[in-house]
Coordinates of C-alpha atoms in Angstrom, one line a residue:
M1 CA 0.0 0.0 0.0
A2 CA 3.0 2.3 0.0
P3 CA 4.4 2.7 -3.6
F4 CA 5.9 6.1 -2.9
N5 CA 9.0 7.2 -0.9
F6 CA 8.1 9.2 2.1
T7 CA 9.9 11.5 4.6
H8 CA 9.9 11.3 8.3
S9 CA 6.1 11.2 8.5
D10 CA 6.0 7.6 7.3
T11 CA 5.0 6.2 10.6
S12 CA 2.3 8.8 11.4
T13 CA -1.3 8.5 10.6
F14 CA -4.2 10.8 9.6
I15 CA -7.7 10.7 11.2
L16 CA -10.6 10.6 8.7
M17 CA -13.6 12.0 10.6
G18 CA -16.3 10.8 8.3
I19 CA -18.9 13.5 8.0
P20 CA -18.4 16.1 10.9
G21 CA -21.6 17.5 12.2
L22 CA -23.5 14.3 11.3
E23 CA -21.7 11.8 13.5
A24 CA -25.0 10.7 15.1
A25 CA -26.4 9.9 11.7
H26 CA -23.4 7.9 10.5
I27 CA -25.2 4.6 10.8
W28 CA -28.2 5.9 8.7
I29 CA -25.9 7.5 6.2
S30 CA -24.1 4.2 5.7
I31 CA -27.3 2.6 4.4
P32 CA -27.4 4.5 1.1
F33 CA -23.6 4.3 0.8
F34 CA -23.8 0.5 1.1
T35 CA -26.9 0.2 -1.2
F36 CA -25.5 2.4 -3.9
Y37 CA -22.2 0.4 -3.8
I38 CA -23.8 -3.0 -4.1
I39 CA -26.1 -1.8 -6.9
S40 CA -23.1 -0.4 -8.7
L41 CA -21.1 -3.6 -8.4
L42 CA -24.1 -5.8 -9.5
G43 CA -24.8 -3.6 -12.5
N44 CA -21.3 -3.2 -13.8
V45 CA -20.3 -6.8 -13.1
T46 CA -23.4 -8.0 -15.0
L47 CA -22.5 -5.7 -18.0
L48 CA -18.9 -7.1 -18.0
S49 CA -20.2 -10.7 -17.8
V50 CA -22.8 -10.3 -20.6
V51 CA -20.3 -8.6 -23.0
G52 CA -17.7 -11.2 -22.2
K53 CA -20.0 -14.2 -22.9
E54 CA -21.8 -12.8 -26.0
Q55 CA -19.6 -12.8 -29.1
I56 CA -22.0 -10.4 -30.9
L57 CA -21.4 -7.7 -28.3
Q58 CA -17.6 -7.9 -28.5
K59 CA -17.3 -4.8 -30.7
P60 CA -15.8 -1.3 -30.1
M61 CA -18.9 0.3 -28.6
Y62 CA -19.4 -2.4 -26.0
L63 CA -15.7 -2.7 -25.3
L64 CA -15.8 1.0 -24.4
L65 CA -18.7 0.2 -22.1
C66 CA -16.6 -2.4 -20.4
M67 CA -13.8 0.2 -19.9
L68 CA -16.4 2.5 -18.3
A69 CA -17.7 -0.3 -16.2
L70 CA -14.2 -1.1 -14.9
T71 CA -13.7 2.5 -13.8
D72 CA -17.1 2.5 -12.2
I73 CA -16.2 -0.5 -10.2
A74 CA -12.9 0.9 -9.1
T75 CA -14.0 4.4 -8.1
P76 CA -16.4 3.5 -5.2
T77 CA -14.2 0.5 -4.2
F78 CA -11.4 2.9 -3.2
V79 CA -13.8 4.9 -1.0
V80 CA -16.8 3.0 0.3
P81 CA -15.0 0.2 2.3
K82 CA -13.1 2.8 4.3
A83 CA -16.1 5.0 4.7
L84 CA -18.2 2.0 6.0
G85 CA -15.3 1.2 8.4
I86 CA -15.7 4.7 9.8
F87 CA -19.5 4.6 10.0
W88 CA -19.8 1.1 11.4
F89 CA -16.7 0.5 13.4
N90 CA -15.2 4.0 14.0
L91 CA -12.0 2.9 12.2
K92 CA -10.8 6.5 11.5
G93 CA -7.1 6.0 11.3
I94 CA -5.2 5.8 8.0
T95 CA -1.4 6.0 7.4
V96 CA 0.1 8.8 5.3
A97 CA 1.2 6.2 2.7
G98 CA -2.4 4.8 2.6
C99 CA -3.9 8.3 2.3
L100 CA -1.6 9.3 -0.6
T101 CA -2.2 6.0 -2.3
Q102 CA -6.0 6.4 -2.0
M103 CA -5.7 9.9 -3.4
F104 CA -3.6 8.8 -6.3
F105 CA -5.9 6.0 -7.4
L106 CA -9.1 8.1 -7.0
H107 CA -7.8 10.9 -9.2
T108 CA -6.2 8.5 -11.7
I109 CA -9.5 6.6 -12.1
S110 CA -11.3 9.9 -12.5
V111 CA -9.0 11.0 -15.3
M112 CA -9.3 7.6 -16.9
H113 CA -13.1 7.8 -16.7
S114 CA -13.0 11.2 -18.5
S115 CA -10.7 9.7 -21.2
T116 CA -13.2 6.9 -21.8
L117 CA -16.0 9.4 -22.2
V118 CA -13.9 11.3 -24.8
T119 CA -13.2 8.0 -26.7
M120 CA -16.9 7.2 -26.6
A121 CA -17.7 10.7 -28.1
F122 CA -15.2 9.9 -30.9
D123 CA -16.9 6.5 -31.4
R124 CA -20.3 8.2 -31.8
Y125 CA -18.8 10.7 -34.2
V126 CA -17.3 8.0 -36.5
A127 CA -20.5 5.9 -36.3
I128 CA -22.7 8.8 -37.5
C129 CA -20.4 10.9 -39.7
N130 CA -18.4 8.0 -41.3
P131 CA -20.5 4.9 -40.9
L132 CA -19.0 3.1 -43.9
R133 CA -15.5 3.4 -42.5
Y134 CA -16.5 2.7 -38.9
A135 CA -15.3 -0.9 -39.0
T136 CA -11.8 0.1 -40.4
I137 CA -11.3 3.2 -38.2
L138 CA -12.4 1.7 -34.9
T139 CA -11.4 -1.9 -34.5
N140 CA -11.2 -3.7 -31.2
A141 CA -7.4 -3.4 -31.3
Q142 CA -7.7 0.3 -31.8
I143 CA -10.0 0.7 -28.8
A144 CA -7.6 -1.3 -26.7
K145 CA -4.8 1.1 -27.7
L146 CA -6.9 4.2 -27.0
G147 CA -7.7 2.7 -23.6
L148 CA -4.0 2.1 -22.8
V149 CA -3.1 5.7 -23.9
G150 CA -5.9 7.0 -21.6
F151 CA -4.5 5.0 -18.7
I152 CA -0.9 6.1 -19.2
R153 CA -2.1 9.7 -19.5
A154 CA -4.0 9.4 -16.2
V155 CA -1.0 7.9 -14.4
L156 CA 1.5 10.4 -15.7
F157 CA -0.7 13.4 -14.9
I158 CA -1.7 12.3 -11.4
L159 CA 1.6 10.7 -10.2
P160 CA 3.3 14.1 -9.4
L161 CA 0.5 15.0 -6.9
P162 CA 1.3 12.4 -4.3
L163 CA 5.0 12.7 -5.0
L164 CA 5.0 16.4 -4.3
L165 CA 2.9 16.0 -1.2
S166 CA 5.1 13.2 0.2
Q167 CA 8.0 15.7 0.3
Q168 CA 6.0 18.1 2.5
T169 CA 5.8 18.4 6.3
F170 CA 2.3 17.9 7.7
C171 CA 1.1 19.9 10.7
A172 CA 0.5 18.4 14.1
N173 CA -3.3 18.4 13.6
R174 CA -3.7 15.5 11.3
I175 CA -7.5 15.4 11.2
I176 CA -9.2 15.2 7.8
P177 CA -12.8 16.2 8.0
H178 CA -13.8 13.8 5.3
T179 CA -14.6 10.2 4.4
Q180 CA -11.7 10.1 1.9
C181 CA -8.2 11.4 1.3
E182 CA -9.0 13.9 -1.4
Y183 CA -6.3 16.3 -2.6
I184 CA -7.8 19.5 -1.3
A185 CA -8.2 18.1 2.2
M186 CA -4.6 16.9 2.3
V187 CA -3.2 20.2 1.0
K188 CA -4.8 22.0 3.9
M189 CA -2.7 20.1 6.4
V190 CA 0.6 20.9 4.8
C191 CA 2.7 23.4 6.9
G192 CA 5.4 24.1 4.2
D193 CA 5.3 26.0 0.9
I194 CA 2.7 24.4 -1.4
R195 CA 2.8 26.8 -4.3
V196 CA 4.2 24.2 -6.7
S197 CA 1.6 21.7 -5.8
R198 CA -1.2 24.3 -6.1
I199 CA 0.0 25.5 -9.4
Y200 CA 0.4 22.0 -10.8
S201 CA -3.1 20.9 -9.6
F202 CA -4.7 24.0 -11.1
V203 CA -3.0 23.6 -14.4
L204 CA -3.8 19.8 -14.4
M205 CA -7.5 20.4 -13.7
F206 CA -7.7 23.1 -16.4
V207 CA -5.8 21.0 -19.1
I208 CA -7.8 17.8 -18.5
N209 CA -11.2 19.4 -18.2
V210 CA -10.7 21.9 -21.1
F211 CA -9.1 19.3 -23.4
D212 CA -11.7 16.6 -22.8
L213 CA -14.7 18.8 -22.9
T214 CA -13.5 20.6 -26.0
F215 CA -13.0 17.3 -27.8
I216 CA -16.4 16.1 -26.7
A217 CA -18.0 19.4 -27.8
L218 CA -16.2 19.3 -31.1
S219 CA -17.4 15.7 -31.7
Y220 CA -21.0 16.5 -31.0
G221 CA -20.8 19.7 -33.1
L222 CA -19.8 17.6 -36.1
I223 CA -22.5 15.0 -35.2
I224 CA -25.2 17.7 -35.1
R225 CA -24.0 19.2 -38.4
A226 CA -24.1 15.7 -40.0
V227 CA -27.6 15.0 -38.6
L228 CA -29.0 18.3 -39.8
R229 CA -27.9 17.4 -43.4
I230 CA -30.2 14.3 -43.3
S231 CA -33.5 15.1 -44.8
S232 CA -35.5 12.2 -43.2
H233 CA -36.9 13.0 -39.8
K234 CA -36.8 9.3 -38.9
A235 CA -33.1 9.2 -39.7
H236 CA -32.6 12.3 -37.5
Q237 CA -34.3 10.5 -34.6
K238 CA -32.3 7.3 -35.1
A239 CA -29.0 9.1 -35.3
L240 CA -29.6 11.1 -32.2
N241 CA -30.9 8.1 -30.3
T242 CA -27.5 6.5 -30.6
C243 CA -26.0 9.4 -28.7
T244 CA -28.6 9.6 -25.9
A245 CA -27.0 7.1 -23.5
H246 CA -23.6 8.8 -23.9
I247 CA -25.0 12.2 -23.2
C248 CA -26.8 11.0 -20.1
V249 CA -23.6 9.4 -18.8
M250 CA -21.7 12.6 -19.4
L251 CA -24.3 14.6 -17.5
T252 CA -24.2 12.3 -14.5
Y253 CA -20.4 12.6 -14.4
Y254 CA -19.6 16.2 -15.3
T255 CA -22.5 17.9 -13.6
P256 CA -21.7 16.8 -10.0
T257 CA -18.0 17.3 -10.7
F258 CA -18.4 21.0 -11.6
F259 CA -21.0 21.5 -8.9
S260 CA -18.6 20.1 -6.3
I261 CA -15.7 22.3 -7.6
L262 CA -17.9 25.4 -7.5
T263 CA -19.1 24.7 -4.0
H264 CA -15.5 24.3 -2.8
H265 CA -14.4 27.7 -4.3
F266 CA -17.5 29.8 -3.9
G267 CA -19.6 28.1 -1.3
Q268 CA -18.0 29.4 1.9
G269 CA -21.4 29.8 3.5
I270 CA -22.4 26.2 2.9
A271 CA -22.1 23.8 5.8
P272 CA -18.9 21.6 5.6
Y273 CA -20.9 18.3 5.6
V274 CA -22.7 19.4 2.4
H275 CA -19.3 19.6 0.6
I276 CA -18.5 16.1 1.9
I277 CA -21.8 14.5 0.9
L278 CA -21.6 16.1 -2.5
A279 CA -18.0 14.7 -3.0
D280 CA -19.1 11.3 -2.0
L281 CA -22.2 11.3 -4.1
Y282 CA -20.1 12.3 -7.1
L283 CA -18.2 9.0 -6.6
L284 CA -21.2 6.9 -5.9
I285 CA -24.1 8.0 -8.2
P286 CA -22.5 7.8 -11.7
P287 CA -21.1 4.3 -11.2
M288 CA -24.6 3.2 -10.1
L289 CA -26.5 4.9 -12.9
N290 CA -24.3 4.2 -15.9
P291 CA -25.1 0.5 -16.3
I292 CA -28.8 1.3 -15.8
I293 CA -28.7 4.0 -18.4
Y294 CA -27.0 1.8 -21.0
G295 CA -29.2 -1.1 -20.1
V296 CA -32.4 1.0 -20.8
K297 CA -31.1 2.9 -23.9
M298 CA -29.4 0.1 -25.7
K299 CA -31.9 -2.6 -26.9
E300 CA -29.2 -5.1 -27.9
L301 CA -27.6 -5.0 -24.5
R302 CA -30.9 -5.1 -22.7
D303 CA -32.1 -8.1 -24.6
K304 CA -28.9 -10.0 -23.8
V305 CA -29.1 -9.1 -20.1
V306 CA -32.8 -10.3 -20.0
K307 CA -31.8 -13.5 -21.8
Y308 CA -29.1 -14.4 -19.3
T309 CA -31.3 -13.4 -16.3
C310 CA -34.1 -15.6 -17.5
R311 CA -31.8 -18.4 -18.4
S312 CA -30.2 -18.4 -15.0
S313 CA -33.6 -18.4 -13.3
A314 CA -34.8 -21.2 -15.6
D315 CA -31.6 -23.3 -15.0
T316 CA -32.1 -22.9 -11.2
K317 CA -35.7 -24.1 -11.4
F318 CA -34.9 -27.0 -13.8
T319 CA -32.0 -28.2 -11.5
Q320 CA -34.3 -28.1 -8.5
S321 CA -37.1 -29.8 -10.4
S322 CA -34.7 -32.5 -11.7
A323 CA -33.4 -33.2 -8.2
D324 CA -37.0 -33.5 -6.8
T325 CA -37.9 -35.9 -9.6
R326 CA -34.9 -38.1 -9.0
D327 CA -35.8 -38.2 -5.3
D328 CA -39.4 -39.1 -6.0
I329 CA -38.4 -41.9 -8.4
S330 CA -35.7 -43.2 -6.1
S331 CA -37.9 -43.2 -3.0
G332 CA -40.9 -44.8 -4.8
L333 CA -39.0 -47.2 -6.8
Q334 CA -40.1 -50.9 -6.7
C335 CA -37.3 -53.3 -7.2
P336 CA -36.4 -56.9 -6.5
S337 CA -35.0 -57.6 -3.1
G338 CA -31.3 -57.0 -2.8
N339 CA -31.1 -54.8 -6.0
C340 CA -32.7 -51.6 -4.7
Q341 CA -29.5 -49.9 -3.8
I342 CA -28.0 -50.6 -7.2
V343 CA -31.1 -49.3 -9.0
R344 CA -31.2 -46.1 -6.8
E345 CA -27.6 -45.4 -7.6
Y346 CA -28.3 -45.8 -11.3
V347 CA -31.3 -43.3 -11.1
N348 CA -29.3 -40.8 -9.2
Q349 CA -26.5 -40.9 -11.7
H350 CA -28.9 -40.3 -14.6

């Protein structure tokens, strides 16, 4: 859990307070936390399983969904277990190494999530504006390469943050009024000069958000232009429907992100626990909603999920029915004396 080199503060710990001001309600708050997390895991694991089993779904669009599902599994997994430990067992301590590691993975996965949304916007652009060349431009191998580039970008961009903080001296008051080790909360505990860290984090946030959102906006601008050139209203509707799920997913991701950033910078009059709850919901709600959105909007995926769900239910009932039938036959079987055991074993085997 300690991939970084640390200074003298290696052996010290931070205290994660959970949600200050709402300590009495921690048990009740843990219920939606746990529920959202379980729904998120079930939805995203189901999506990964169905795409993995169905050959017809193993194409670029669904591989991008799998990449999104992986980030949606990882994001709450780095937060919820520790938060539940605070809510349920009052386990508030976390080492400096553990805190910086959690911060690194949280921000890395967030940047990777944004990269995936950019790639999905490019996928929709090619599908609508260059449909005849879609199969040659976006192959499964090409999607894998884009995913690798997005992951490397995320690691290279985020890695300097924990490295810079690990060289700083933290103040005696090591209490973090939060459920997670987010960058802003950790910077507030540094006693030394943090100008380099602040400048880098600001430039990083600006570059990532501006680049990603500009590319997405450009893609959709070209999509809208291409759609407007189509004379058929039905074709308009069909083209736009292919983008609906992606637009909904972007709204669930970027809206809470910017709302949380704005409340941090301009919401001085807002109670601290509101900031914390918003930051947690930003990490919990999108991973829970994304598989639901794509399951509802994409008929092909929805049909396969229903097929596997019904098949699993039918297999369970058939297995139970077969077992009951064998028991009935075996228990009611008439056989010559001395041969009953042999016949029963034959029935059970078949």
